[in-house]
PDB file of C-alpha atoms in Angstrom:
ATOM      1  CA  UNK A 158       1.265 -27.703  -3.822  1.00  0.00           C
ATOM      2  CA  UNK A 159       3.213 -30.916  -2.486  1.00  0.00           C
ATOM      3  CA  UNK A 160       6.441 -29.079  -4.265  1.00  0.00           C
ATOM      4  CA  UNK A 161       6.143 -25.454  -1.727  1.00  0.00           C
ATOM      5  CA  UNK A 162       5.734 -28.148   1.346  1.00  0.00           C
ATOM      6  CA  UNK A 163       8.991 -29.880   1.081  1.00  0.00           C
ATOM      7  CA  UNK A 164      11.037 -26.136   1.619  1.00  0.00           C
ATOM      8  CA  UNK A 165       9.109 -25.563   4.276  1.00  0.00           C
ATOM      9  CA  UNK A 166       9.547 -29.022   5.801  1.00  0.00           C
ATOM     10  CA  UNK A 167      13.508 -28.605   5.130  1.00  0.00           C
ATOM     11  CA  UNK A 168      13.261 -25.399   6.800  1.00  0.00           C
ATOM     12  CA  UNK A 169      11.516 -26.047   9.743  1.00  0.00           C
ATOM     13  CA  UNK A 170      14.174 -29.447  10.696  1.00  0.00           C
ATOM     14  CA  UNK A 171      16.962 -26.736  10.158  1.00  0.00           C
ATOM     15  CA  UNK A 172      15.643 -24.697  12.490  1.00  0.00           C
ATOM     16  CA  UNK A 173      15.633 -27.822  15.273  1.00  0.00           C
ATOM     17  CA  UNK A 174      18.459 -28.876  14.291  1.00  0.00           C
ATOM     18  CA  UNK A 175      19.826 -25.587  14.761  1.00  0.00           C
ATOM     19  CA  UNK A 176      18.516 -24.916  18.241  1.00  0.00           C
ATOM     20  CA  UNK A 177      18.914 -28.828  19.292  1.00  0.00           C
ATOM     21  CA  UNK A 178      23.119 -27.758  18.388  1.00  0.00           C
ATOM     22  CA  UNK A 179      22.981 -24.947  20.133  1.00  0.00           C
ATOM     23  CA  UNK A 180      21.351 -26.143  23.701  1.00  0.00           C
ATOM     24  CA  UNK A 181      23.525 -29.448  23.072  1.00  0.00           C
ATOM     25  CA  UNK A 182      27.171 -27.066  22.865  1.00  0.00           C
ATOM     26  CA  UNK A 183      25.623 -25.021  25.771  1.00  0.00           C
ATOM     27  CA  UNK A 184      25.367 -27.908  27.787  1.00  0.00           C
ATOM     28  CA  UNK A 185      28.558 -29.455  27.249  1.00  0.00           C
ATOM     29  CA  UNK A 186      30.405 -25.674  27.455  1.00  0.00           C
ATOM     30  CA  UNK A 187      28.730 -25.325  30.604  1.00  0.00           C
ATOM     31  CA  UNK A 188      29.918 -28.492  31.921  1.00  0.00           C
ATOM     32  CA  UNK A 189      33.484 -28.245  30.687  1.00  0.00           C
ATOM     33  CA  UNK A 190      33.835 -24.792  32.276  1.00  0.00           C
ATOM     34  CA  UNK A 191      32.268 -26.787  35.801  1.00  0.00           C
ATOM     35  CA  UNK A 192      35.054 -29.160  35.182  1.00  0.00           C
ATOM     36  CA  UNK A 193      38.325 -26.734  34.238  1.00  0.00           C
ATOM     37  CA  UNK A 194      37.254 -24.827  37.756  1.00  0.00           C
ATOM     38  CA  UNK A 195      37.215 -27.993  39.649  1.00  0.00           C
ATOM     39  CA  UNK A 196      40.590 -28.883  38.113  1.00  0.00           C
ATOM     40  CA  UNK A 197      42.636 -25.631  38.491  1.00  0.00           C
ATOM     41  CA  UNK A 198      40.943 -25.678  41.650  1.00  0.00           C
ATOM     42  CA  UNK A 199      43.092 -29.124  42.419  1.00  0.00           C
ATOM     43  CA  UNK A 200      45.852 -27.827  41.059  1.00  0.00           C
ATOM     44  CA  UNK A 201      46.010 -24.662  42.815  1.00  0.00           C
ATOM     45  CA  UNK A 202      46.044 -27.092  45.863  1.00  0.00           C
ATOM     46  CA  UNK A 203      48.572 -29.135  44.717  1.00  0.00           C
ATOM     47  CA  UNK A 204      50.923 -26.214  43.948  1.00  0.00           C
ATOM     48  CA  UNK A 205      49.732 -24.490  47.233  1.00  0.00           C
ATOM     49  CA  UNK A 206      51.077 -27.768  48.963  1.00  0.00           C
ATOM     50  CA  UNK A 207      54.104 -27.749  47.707  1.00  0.00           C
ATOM     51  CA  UNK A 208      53.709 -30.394  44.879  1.00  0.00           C
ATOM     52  CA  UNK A 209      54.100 -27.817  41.943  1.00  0.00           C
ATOM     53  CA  UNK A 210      55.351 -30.286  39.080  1.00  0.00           C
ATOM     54  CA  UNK A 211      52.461 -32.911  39.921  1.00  0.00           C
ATOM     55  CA  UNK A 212      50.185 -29.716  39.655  1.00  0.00           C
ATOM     56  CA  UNK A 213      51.165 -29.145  36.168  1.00  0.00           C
ATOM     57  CA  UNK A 214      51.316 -32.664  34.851  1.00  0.00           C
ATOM     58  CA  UNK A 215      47.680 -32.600  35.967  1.00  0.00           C
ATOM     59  CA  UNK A 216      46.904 -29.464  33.838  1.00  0.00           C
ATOM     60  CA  UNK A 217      48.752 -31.025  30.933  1.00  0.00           C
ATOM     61  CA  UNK A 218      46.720 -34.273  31.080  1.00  0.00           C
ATOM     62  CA  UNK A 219      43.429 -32.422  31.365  1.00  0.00           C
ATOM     63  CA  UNK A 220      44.652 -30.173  28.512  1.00  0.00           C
ATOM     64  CA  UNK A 221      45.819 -33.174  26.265  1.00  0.00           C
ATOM     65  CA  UNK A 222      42.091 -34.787  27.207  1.00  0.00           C
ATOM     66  CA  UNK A 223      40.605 -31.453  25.776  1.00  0.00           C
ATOM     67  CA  UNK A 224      42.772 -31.364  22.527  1.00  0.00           C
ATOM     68  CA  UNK A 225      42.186 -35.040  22.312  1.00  0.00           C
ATOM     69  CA  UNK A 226      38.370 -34.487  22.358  1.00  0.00           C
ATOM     70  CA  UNK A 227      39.019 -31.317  20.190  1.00  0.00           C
ATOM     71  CA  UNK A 228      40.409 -33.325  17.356  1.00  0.00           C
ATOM     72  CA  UNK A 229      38.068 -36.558  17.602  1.00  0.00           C
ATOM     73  CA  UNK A 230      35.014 -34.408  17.748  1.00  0.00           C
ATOM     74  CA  UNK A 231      36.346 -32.342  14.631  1.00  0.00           C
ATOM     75  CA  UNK A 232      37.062 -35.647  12.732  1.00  0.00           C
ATOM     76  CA  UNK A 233      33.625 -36.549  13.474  1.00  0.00           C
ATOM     77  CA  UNK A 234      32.241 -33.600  12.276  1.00  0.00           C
ATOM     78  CA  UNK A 235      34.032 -33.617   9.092  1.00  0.00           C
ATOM     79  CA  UNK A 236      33.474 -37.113   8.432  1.00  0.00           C
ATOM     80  CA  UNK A 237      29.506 -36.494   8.328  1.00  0.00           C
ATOM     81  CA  UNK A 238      30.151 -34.957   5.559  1.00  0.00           C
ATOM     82  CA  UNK A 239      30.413 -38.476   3.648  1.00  0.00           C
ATOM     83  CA  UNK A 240      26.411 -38.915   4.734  1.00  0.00           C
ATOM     84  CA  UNK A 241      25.809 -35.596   3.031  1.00  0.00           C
ATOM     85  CA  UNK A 242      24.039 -34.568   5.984  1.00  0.00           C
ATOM     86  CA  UNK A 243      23.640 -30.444   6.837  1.00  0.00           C
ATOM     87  CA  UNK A 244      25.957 -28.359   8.977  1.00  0.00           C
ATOM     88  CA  UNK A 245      22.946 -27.847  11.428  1.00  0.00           C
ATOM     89  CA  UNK A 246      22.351 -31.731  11.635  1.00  0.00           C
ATOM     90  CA  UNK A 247      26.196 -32.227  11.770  1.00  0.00           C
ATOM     91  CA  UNK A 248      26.522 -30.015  14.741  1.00  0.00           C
ATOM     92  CA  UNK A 249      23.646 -31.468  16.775  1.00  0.00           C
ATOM     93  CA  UNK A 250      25.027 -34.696  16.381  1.00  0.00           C
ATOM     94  CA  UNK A 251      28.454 -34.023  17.135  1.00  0.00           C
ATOM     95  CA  UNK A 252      27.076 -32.154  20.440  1.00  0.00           C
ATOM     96  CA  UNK A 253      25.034 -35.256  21.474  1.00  0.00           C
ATOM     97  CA  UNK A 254      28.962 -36.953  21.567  1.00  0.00           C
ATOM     98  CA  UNK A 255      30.720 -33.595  23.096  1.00  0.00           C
ATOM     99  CA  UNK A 256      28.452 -33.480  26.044  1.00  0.00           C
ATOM    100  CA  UNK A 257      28.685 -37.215  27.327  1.00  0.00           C
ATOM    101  CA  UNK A 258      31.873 -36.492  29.096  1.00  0.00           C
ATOM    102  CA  UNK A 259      31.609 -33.205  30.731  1.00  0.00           C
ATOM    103  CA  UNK A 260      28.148 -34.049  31.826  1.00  0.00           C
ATOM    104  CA  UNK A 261      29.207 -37.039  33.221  1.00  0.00           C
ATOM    105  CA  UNK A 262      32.191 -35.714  35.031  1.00  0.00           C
ATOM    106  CA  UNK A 263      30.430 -32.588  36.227  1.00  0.00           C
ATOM    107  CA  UNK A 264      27.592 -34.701  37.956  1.00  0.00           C
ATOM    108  CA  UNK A 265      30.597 -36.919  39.446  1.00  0.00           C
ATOM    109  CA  UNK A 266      31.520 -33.586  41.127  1.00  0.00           C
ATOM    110  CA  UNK A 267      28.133 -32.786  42.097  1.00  0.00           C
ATOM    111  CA  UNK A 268      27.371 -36.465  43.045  1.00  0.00           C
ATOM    112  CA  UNK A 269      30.999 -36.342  45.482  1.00  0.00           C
ATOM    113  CA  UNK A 270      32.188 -39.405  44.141  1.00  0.00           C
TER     114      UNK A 270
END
């Protein structure tokens, strides 16, 4: 009888772990898009004002950040591989680390500072 609980136990974490990922992603994809807006937003200004080549170095350095973040993040996921952990538990954990940013930028915008 102890032998049928562990499955179930196994299964049940996945299933956390699965959702946890998935509202931790949706968070930080929510909060990236809140952040892309604001900065085409800035650099619709900037070209608008006449300023077209500061406009784009901005885009570049907020699409470097993104690439940047794209490749540490996948790094990280890959590298939990060495603790043997799942892909669901991989996922969650590497959303905990992709949502610090955005979320923290997004409630700068919200917070006007």
């Amino acid at each position: 009888m102890h032998m049928n609980a562990m499955p179930a136990e196994n299964s049940r974490k996945n299933r956390f772990m699965t959702a946890l990922a998935i509202v931790l992603w949706s968070i930080s994809a929510k909060a990236t898009g809140l952040c892309l807006f604001v900065a085409l937003m800035i650099a619709m200004w900037g070209a608008a004002d006449e300023h077209p080549t500061e406009a784009a170095q901005f885009l570049l350095q907020a699409g470097g950040v993104l690439l940047l973040a794209g490749a540490v993040l996948t790094g990280l996921w890959h590298a939990l591989k060495l603790f043997r952990l799942n892909p669901a538990t991989r996922y969650a954990i590497t959303g905990a680390l992709a949502c610090l940013g955005p979320v923290w930028m997004a409630a700068q915008v919200f917070l006007d500072h």
